[in-house]
Each structure stands twice: as C-alpha cells, then as structure tokens.
Short mmCIF file of C-alpha atoms and ligand atoms in Angstrom, two decimals:
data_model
loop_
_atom_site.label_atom_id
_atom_site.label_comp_id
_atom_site.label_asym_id
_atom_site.label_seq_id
_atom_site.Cartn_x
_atom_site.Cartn_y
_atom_site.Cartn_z
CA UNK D 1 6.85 28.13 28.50
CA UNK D 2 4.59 25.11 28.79
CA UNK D 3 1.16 25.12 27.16
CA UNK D 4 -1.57 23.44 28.97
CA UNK D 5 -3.32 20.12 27.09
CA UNK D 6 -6.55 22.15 27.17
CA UNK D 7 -8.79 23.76 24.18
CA UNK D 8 -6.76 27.21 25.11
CA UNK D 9 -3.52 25.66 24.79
CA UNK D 10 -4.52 23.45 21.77
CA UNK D 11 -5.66 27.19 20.75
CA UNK D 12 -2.68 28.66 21.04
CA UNK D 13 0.06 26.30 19.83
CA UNK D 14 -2.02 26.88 16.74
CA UNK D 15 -2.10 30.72 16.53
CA UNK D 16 1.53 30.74 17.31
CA UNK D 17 2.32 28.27 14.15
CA UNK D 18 -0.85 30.17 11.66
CA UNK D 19 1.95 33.21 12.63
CA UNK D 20 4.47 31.39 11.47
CA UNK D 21 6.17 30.52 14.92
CA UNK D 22 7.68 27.26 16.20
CA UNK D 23 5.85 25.28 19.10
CA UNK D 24 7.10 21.94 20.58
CA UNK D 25 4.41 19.16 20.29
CA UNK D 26 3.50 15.75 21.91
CA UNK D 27 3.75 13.13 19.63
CA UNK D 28 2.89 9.12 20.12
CA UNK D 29 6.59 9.06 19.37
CA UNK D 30 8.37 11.72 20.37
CA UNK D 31 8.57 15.44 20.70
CA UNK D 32 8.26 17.56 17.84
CA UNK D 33 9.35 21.14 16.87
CA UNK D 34 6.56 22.31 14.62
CA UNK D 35 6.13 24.71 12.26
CA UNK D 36 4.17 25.50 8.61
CA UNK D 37 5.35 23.49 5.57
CA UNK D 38 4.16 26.26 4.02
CA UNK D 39 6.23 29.06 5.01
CA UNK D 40 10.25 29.56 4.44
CA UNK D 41 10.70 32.10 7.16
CA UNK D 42 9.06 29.05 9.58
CA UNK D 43 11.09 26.64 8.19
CA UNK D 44 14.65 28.62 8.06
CA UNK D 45 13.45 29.00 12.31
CA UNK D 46 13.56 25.13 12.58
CA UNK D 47 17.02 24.82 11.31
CA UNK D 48 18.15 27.71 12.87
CA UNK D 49 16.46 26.68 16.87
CA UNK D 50 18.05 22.80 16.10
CA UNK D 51 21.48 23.62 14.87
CA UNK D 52 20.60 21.52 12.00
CA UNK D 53 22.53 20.55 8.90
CA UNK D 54 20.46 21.74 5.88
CA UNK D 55 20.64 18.77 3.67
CA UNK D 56 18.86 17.12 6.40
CA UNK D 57 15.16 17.29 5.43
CA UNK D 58 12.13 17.25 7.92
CA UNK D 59 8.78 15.14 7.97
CA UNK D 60 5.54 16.77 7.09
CA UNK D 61 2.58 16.02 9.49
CA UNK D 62 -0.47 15.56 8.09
CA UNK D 63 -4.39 15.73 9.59
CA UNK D 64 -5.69 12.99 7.18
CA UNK D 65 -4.82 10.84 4.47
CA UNK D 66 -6.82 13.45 2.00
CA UNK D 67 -4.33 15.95 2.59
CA UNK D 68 -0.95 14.07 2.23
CA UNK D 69 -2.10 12.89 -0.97
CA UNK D 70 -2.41 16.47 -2.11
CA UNK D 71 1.20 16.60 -0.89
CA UNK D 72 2.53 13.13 -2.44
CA UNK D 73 1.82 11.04 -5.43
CA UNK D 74 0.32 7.89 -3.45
CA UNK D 75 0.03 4.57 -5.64
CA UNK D 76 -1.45 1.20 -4.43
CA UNK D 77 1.69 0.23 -2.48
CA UNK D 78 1.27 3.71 -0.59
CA UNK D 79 -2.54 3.83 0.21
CA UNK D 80 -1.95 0.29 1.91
CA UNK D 81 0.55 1.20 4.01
CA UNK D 82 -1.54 4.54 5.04
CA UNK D 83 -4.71 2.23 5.51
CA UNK D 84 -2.70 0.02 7.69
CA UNK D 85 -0.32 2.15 9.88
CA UNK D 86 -1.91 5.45 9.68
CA UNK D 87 -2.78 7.30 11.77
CA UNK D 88 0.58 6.03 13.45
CA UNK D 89 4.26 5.76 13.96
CA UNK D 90 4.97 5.09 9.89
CA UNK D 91 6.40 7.84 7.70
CA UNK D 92 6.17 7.46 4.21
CA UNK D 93 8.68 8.25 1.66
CA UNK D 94 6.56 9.49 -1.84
CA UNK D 95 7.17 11.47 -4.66
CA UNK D 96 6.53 15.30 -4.21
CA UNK D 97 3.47 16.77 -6.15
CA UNK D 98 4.76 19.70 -8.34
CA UNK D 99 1.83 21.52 -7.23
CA UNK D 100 2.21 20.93 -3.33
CA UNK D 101 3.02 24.16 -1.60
CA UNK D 102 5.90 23.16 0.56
CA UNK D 103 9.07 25.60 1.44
CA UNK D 104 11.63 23.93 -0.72
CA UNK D 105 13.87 23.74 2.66
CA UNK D 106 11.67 20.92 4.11
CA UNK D 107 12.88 18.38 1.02
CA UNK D 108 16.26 19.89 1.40
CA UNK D 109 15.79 19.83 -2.52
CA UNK D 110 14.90 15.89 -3.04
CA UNK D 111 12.63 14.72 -5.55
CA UNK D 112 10.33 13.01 -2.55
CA UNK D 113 8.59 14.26 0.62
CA UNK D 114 8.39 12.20 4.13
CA UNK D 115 4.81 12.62 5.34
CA UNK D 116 3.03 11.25 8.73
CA UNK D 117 -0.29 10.97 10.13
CA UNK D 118 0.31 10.82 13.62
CA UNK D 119 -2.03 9.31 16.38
CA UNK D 120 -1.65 11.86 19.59
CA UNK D 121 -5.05 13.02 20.11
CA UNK D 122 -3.21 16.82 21.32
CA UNK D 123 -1.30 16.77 17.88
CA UNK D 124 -4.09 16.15 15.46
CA UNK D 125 -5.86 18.60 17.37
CA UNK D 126 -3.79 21.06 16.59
CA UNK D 127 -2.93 20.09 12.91
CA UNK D 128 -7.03 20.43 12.36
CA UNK D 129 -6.80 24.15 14.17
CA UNK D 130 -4.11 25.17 12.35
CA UNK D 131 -5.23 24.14 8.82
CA UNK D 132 -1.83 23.75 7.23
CA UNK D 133 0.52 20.55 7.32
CA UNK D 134 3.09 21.12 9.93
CA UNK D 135 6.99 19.95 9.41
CA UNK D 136 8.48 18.82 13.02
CA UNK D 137 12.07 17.19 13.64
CA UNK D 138 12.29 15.95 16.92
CA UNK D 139 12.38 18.85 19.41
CA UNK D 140 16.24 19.00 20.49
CA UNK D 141 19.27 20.31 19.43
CA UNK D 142 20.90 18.28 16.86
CA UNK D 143 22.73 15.24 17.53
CA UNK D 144 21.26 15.21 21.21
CA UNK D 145 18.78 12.81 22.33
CA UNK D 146 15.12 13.25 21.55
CA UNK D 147 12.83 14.31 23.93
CA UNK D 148 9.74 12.07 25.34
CA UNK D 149 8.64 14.47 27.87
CA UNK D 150 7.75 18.42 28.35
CA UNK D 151 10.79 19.03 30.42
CA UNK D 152 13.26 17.32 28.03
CA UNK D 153 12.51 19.66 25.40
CA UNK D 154 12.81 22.88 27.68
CA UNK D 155 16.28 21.63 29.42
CA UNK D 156 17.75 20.52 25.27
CA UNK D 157 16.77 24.55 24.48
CA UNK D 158 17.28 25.93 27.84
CA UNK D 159 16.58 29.97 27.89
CA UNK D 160 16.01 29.79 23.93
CA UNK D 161 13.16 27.13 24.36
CA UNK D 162 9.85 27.25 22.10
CA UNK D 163 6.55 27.10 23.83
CA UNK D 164 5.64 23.63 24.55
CA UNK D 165 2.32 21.83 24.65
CA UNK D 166 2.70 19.71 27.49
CA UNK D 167 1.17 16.15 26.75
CA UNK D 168 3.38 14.29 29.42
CA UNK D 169 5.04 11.49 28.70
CA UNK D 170 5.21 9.63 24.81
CA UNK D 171 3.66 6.55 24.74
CA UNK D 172 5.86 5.01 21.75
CA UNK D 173 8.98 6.96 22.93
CA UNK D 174 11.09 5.84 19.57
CA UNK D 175 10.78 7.75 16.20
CA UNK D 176 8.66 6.68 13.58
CA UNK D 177 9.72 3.67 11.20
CA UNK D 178 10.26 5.40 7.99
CA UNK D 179 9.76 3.44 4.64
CA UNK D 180 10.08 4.85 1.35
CA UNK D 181 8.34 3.22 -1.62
CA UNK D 182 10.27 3.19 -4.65
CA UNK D 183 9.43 2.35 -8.28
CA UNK D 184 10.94 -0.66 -7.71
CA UNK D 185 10.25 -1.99 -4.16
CA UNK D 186 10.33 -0.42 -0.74
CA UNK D 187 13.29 0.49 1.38
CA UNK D 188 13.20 0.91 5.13
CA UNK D 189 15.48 3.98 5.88
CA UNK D 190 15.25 4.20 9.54
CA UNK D 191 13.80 1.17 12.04
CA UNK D 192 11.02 2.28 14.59
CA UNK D 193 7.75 1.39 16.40
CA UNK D 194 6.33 -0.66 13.54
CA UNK D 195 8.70 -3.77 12.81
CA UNK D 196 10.18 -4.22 9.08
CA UNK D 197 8.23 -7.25 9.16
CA UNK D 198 4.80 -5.76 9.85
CA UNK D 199 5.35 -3.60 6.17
CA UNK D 200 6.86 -6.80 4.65
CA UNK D 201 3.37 -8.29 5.63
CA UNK D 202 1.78 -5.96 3.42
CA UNK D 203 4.45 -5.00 0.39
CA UNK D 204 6.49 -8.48 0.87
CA UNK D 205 9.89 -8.33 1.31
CA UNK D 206 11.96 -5.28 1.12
CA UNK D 207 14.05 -4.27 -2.07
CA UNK D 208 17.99 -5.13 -1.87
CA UNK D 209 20.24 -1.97 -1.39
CA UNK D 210 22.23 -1.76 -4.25
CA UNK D 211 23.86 1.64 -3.66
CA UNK D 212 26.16 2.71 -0.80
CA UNK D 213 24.65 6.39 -0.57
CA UNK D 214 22.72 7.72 2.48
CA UNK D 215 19.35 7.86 1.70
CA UNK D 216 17.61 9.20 5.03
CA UNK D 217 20.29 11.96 5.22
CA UNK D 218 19.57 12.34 9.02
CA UNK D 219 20.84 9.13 9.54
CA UNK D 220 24.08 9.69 10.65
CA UNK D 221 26.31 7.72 12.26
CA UNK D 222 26.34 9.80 15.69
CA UNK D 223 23.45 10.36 16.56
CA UNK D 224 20.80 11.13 19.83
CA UNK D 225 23.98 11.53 21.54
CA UNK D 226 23.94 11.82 25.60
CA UNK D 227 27.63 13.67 25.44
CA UNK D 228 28.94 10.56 27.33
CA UNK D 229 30.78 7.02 26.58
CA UNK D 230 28.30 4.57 26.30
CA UNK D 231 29.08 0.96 26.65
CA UNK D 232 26.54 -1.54 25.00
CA UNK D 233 25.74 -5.10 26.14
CA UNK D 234 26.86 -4.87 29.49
CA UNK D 235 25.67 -7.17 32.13
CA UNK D 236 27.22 -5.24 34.80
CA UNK D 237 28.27 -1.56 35.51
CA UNK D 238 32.67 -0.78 35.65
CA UNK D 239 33.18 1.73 37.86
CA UNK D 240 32.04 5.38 37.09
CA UNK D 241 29.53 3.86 34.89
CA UNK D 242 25.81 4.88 35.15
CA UNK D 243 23.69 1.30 33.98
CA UNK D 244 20.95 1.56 32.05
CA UNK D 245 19.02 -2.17 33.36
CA UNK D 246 16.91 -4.29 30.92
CA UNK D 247 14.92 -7.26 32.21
CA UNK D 248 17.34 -9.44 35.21
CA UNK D 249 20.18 -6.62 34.72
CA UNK D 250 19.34 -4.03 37.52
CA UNK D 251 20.74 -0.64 37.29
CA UNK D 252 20.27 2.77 37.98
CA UNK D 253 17.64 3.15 36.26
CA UNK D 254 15.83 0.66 34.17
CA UNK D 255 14.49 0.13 30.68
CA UNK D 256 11.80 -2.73 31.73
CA UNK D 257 11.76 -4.97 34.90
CA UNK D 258 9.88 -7.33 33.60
CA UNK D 259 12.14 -7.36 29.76
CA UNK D 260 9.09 -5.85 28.03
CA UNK D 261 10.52 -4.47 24.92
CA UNK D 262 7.83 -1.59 24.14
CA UNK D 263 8.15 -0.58 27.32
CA UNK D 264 12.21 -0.20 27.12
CA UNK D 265 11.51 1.62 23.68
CA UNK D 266 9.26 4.22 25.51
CA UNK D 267 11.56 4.50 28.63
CA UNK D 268 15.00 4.76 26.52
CA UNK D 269 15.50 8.40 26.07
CA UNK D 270 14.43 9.50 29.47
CA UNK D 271 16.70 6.64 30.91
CA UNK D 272 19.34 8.76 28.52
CA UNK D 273 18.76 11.81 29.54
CA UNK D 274 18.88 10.36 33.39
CA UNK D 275 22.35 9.31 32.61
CA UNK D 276 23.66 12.53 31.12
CA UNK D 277 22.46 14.25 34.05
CA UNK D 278 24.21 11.60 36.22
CA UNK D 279 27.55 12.95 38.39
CA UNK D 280 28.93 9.36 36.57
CA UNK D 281 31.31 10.34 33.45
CA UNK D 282 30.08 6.68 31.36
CA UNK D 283 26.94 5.18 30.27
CA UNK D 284 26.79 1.12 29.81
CA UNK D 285 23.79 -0.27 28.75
CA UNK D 286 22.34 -3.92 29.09
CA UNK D 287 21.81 -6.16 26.16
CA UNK D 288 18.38 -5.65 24.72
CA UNK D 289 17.30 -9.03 22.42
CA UNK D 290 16.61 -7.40 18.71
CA UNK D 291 13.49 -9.07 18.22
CA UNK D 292 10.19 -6.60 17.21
CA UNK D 293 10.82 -2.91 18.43
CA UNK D 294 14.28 -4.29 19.74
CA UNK D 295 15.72 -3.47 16.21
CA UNK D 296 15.08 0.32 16.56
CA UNK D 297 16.04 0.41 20.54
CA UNK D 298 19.42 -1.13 19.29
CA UNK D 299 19.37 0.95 16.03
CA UNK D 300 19.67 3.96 18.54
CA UNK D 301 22.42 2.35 21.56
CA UNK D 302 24.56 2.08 18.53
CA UNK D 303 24.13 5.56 17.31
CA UNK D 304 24.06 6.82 20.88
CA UNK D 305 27.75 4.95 21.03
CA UNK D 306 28.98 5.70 18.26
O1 TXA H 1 8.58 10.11 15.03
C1 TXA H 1 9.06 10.93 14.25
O2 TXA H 1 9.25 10.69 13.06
C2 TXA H 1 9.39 12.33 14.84
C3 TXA H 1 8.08 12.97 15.28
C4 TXA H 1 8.24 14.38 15.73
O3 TXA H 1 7.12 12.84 14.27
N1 TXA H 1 10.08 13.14 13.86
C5 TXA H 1 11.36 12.90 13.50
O4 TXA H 1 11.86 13.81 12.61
O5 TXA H 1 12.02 11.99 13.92
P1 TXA H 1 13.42 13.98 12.29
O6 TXA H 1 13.50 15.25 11.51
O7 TXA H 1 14.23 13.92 13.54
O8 TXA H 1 13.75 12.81 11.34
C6 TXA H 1 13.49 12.95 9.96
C7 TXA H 1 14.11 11.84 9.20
C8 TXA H 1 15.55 12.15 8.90
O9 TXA H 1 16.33 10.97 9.05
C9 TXA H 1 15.49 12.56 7.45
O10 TXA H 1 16.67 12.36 6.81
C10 TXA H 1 14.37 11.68 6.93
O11 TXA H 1 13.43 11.70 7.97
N2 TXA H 1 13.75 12.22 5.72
C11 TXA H 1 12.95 13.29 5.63
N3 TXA H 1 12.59 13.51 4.35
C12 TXA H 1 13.17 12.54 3.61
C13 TXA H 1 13.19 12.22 2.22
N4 TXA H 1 12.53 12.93 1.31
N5 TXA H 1 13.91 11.14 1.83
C14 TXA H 1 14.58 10.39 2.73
N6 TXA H 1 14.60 10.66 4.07
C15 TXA H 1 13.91 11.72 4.50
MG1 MG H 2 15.85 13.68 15.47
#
C-alpha cells in the first residue's frame, strides 16, 4: 500500500511505527524500512521482513542533533562532522550511551551505535510525529538492490510489502557515507554521497587500517545484487547483455548523458533494477571515472559483480 506525501499520510506512517509497525520511507538516499529503536518486537520485524543476518546492525535516524547525542557520546571530532554534514547523507559511528534506550538488536551487540540526521523533508516529518528515533536498513530484501523509488520497494517485498510513503524518486540515490570516529582517528566504513575527502577536510586524513576484521558488518562482499552477471568497464554490450551507458557509452538505459556523476549515483539502482527486469540474462556496465561520488557508484558495480 502506498501512503500519500500529505499531512494524512505523514500521519499515518507515524501511527503505524508509535504501534510498533514497519513503514517504508523516502530518504535523500534511499528507501528505508522504519521502525522504533525503541522496541524489540519492531526491531525482530525488520530482520524478519529483510531476511537479514543478525550480526548486521541497522542505523538509527534521528530528528535533531539534540537527540542523537542522548543516543551517542559525541566529542569535538563528532559535533563537527554533525555541524557540517547533518542534516545529510553522513552516518556517524559513536559510542553508545549506557542510558540510551535502544533494542539491543539494532547494535547487534557492539559497543557503538550508527546514527543519521537525514535531509528528506517527508522523513523528518515523520521522525518529529512519531517522537522516537527510528532504525531503517534500506527497504529490500537482503542482498538485493536498494530501492530509490515507491515501486522498487513494493516489487523487492511483493504481496508481503510494508506500507510505503511515497516520496517519488531519491534525490542522492546512493547510501549514506558512513564514518566512524575512533579514539584514535576516523575510519570510513562504507563510501557514499559525501566524498572521503570532504570529512578529511574537517578531521584530516583518515586513520590507517591496521586490522583485517569487518568493521561495517553489512559490508559484504555480495552485495545490492540484481540476480544477474554483471560485467564492469565495458565500452560496449556482448550479446545477451543489457548496458548500463555512462557519458559517450549509449546503452539501454543510461546512468548520465552528459557523464554527470551525481546524476549516475541517483540513476544507478533504478538502471539496476531496469536490467534485472530485462528479458537479457547479463548486465555490463560502462566505466564510471572514480573521482567524487564515483568512489561509492564503483564501491557498489563491484559489489553488484561480485
Ligand atoms: O543511506 C542510508 O544509510 C540508508 C537510509 C535508509 O538511511 N540506510 C542504510 O542502512 O543503508 P543499511 O542497514 O542498509 O546499512 C547499515 C550499515 C551496514 O553496513 C552496517 O553494518 C553499518 O551500517 N553499521 C550499523 N551500525 C554499525 C556500527 N555500530 N558499527 C559499524 N557499522 C555499523
Ligand atoms: Mg542495504
């Protein structure tokens, strides 16, 4: 069921989650499935509706800055990233508070929380109405690709789907850049809208990675998968390939005529889920430059490929 971008929607997306319920909201980033920090039962539904490993834990969405620091121990480092990026497409890696009430599920146990501030206008509407910080994974099953539009979350869930406030298409269409700010330095755990650089503008440069361990569990190798081959850095299609174009490659469907890289980053996932709909069994993709927001579109071809 789609929910209207209207006060009565807005009204009930947040009734449903006050209950305890799971709704799929717009994000500047992508589609999220939403539901109370607070509650277990709520949180238990999330992992349940994605198919979700449970050591993968989920980012809390905030309404201000106020109330993720009564979530998160902020220090300088912290604040001036929120002042910055927030509100935005930056998630923040922070200690937990001992006194936040958060459904132990959401940290999947870790000593840290990842909390966001987002910028869609329907989202922190909702977050204000419902009063309560909302966890939301992106709203598909698992391994598939994320959704950046209404109809992308309702075909990932099919008969099973969660209401959806519809808030057309995302603008950022990539999920967040998430740093986490260590004792020691910052790490960036998964590239996204805002470019390593623009944080090493305000921390200075990131700490080296000693250790081998995963430290964003969810980023695993396979990942936002279309169910499909996929070919990367292809200037041409082979037969019974569907191309994804960028810039002077034309294909079936393109990221960005004109090579505009924010653009491809916002157009990727529905030029994915184009593909897996395709009657084509493959998926080769142009060869996207890696400069700015080209790091995360690549970040995901590979993880799409792999
Ligand atoms: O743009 C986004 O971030 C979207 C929208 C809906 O806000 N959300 C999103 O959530 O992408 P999800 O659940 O698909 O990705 C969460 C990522 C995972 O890679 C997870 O491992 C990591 O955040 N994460 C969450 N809590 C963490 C923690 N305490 N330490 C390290 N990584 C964490
Ligand atoms: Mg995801």
């Amino acid at each position: 069921m789609k929910l209207a971008a209207d006060p009565a929607g807005i009204a009930r997306a947040a009734e449903i989650l006050r209950g305890g319920g799971l709704v799929a909201l717009p994000t500047e980033t992508v589609y999220g499935l939403a539901a109370r920090a607070d509650s277990a039962v709520a949180i238990a539904a999330i992992y349940r509706a994605k198919g979700r490993p449970e050591f993968n834990p989920l980012i809390v969405h905030v309404a201000s800055l106020d109330q993720a620091e009564q979530l998160a121990r902020f220090d300088a480092r912290a604040r001036d990233l929120a002042r910055r990026f927030w509100p935005g497409p930056l998630t923040l890696v922070l200690p937990l508070r001992d006194s936040a009430t958060i459904a132990p599920a959401v940290t999947a146990g870790l000593p840290t929380i990842a909390l966001r501030w987002p910028a869609h206008p329907l989202m922190q509407a909702v977050l204000r109405e419902t009063g309560a910080p909302l966890a939301a994974p992106s709203a598909n099953r698992s391994g598939s690709v994320s959704p950046t539009a209404a109809e992308h979350v309702l075909v990932s869930f099919g008969p099973d789907a969660p209401a959806v406030l519809d808030g057309g298409t995302c603008e950022r269409g990539l999920e967040s850049t998430i740093v986490a700010v260590r004792d020691n330095g910052w790490q960036l755990l998964r590239p996204g809208p805002i470019p390593e650089s623009a944080v090493a503008a305000v921390l200075g440069d990131a700490m080296a990675v000693t250790s081998g361990r995963v430290e964003a569990p969810g980023q695993l190798a396979r990942h936002y998968s279309p169910g499909k081959p996929l070919r990367l850095d292809a200037p041409a299609a082979h037969d019974d390939e569907f191309l994804i174009g960028f810039a002077e490659v034309a294909g079936d469907c393109s990221l960005s005529d004109s090579g505009d890289l924010a653009e491809a980053a916002a157009r990727l996932y529905a030029c994915l889920h184009e593909a897996a709909r395709s009657n084509r069994g493959r998926i080769a993709v142009a060869p996207i430059p890696h400069e700015g927001i080209g790091a995360a579109i690549n970040d995901r071809l590979r993880r799409a490929a792999a």
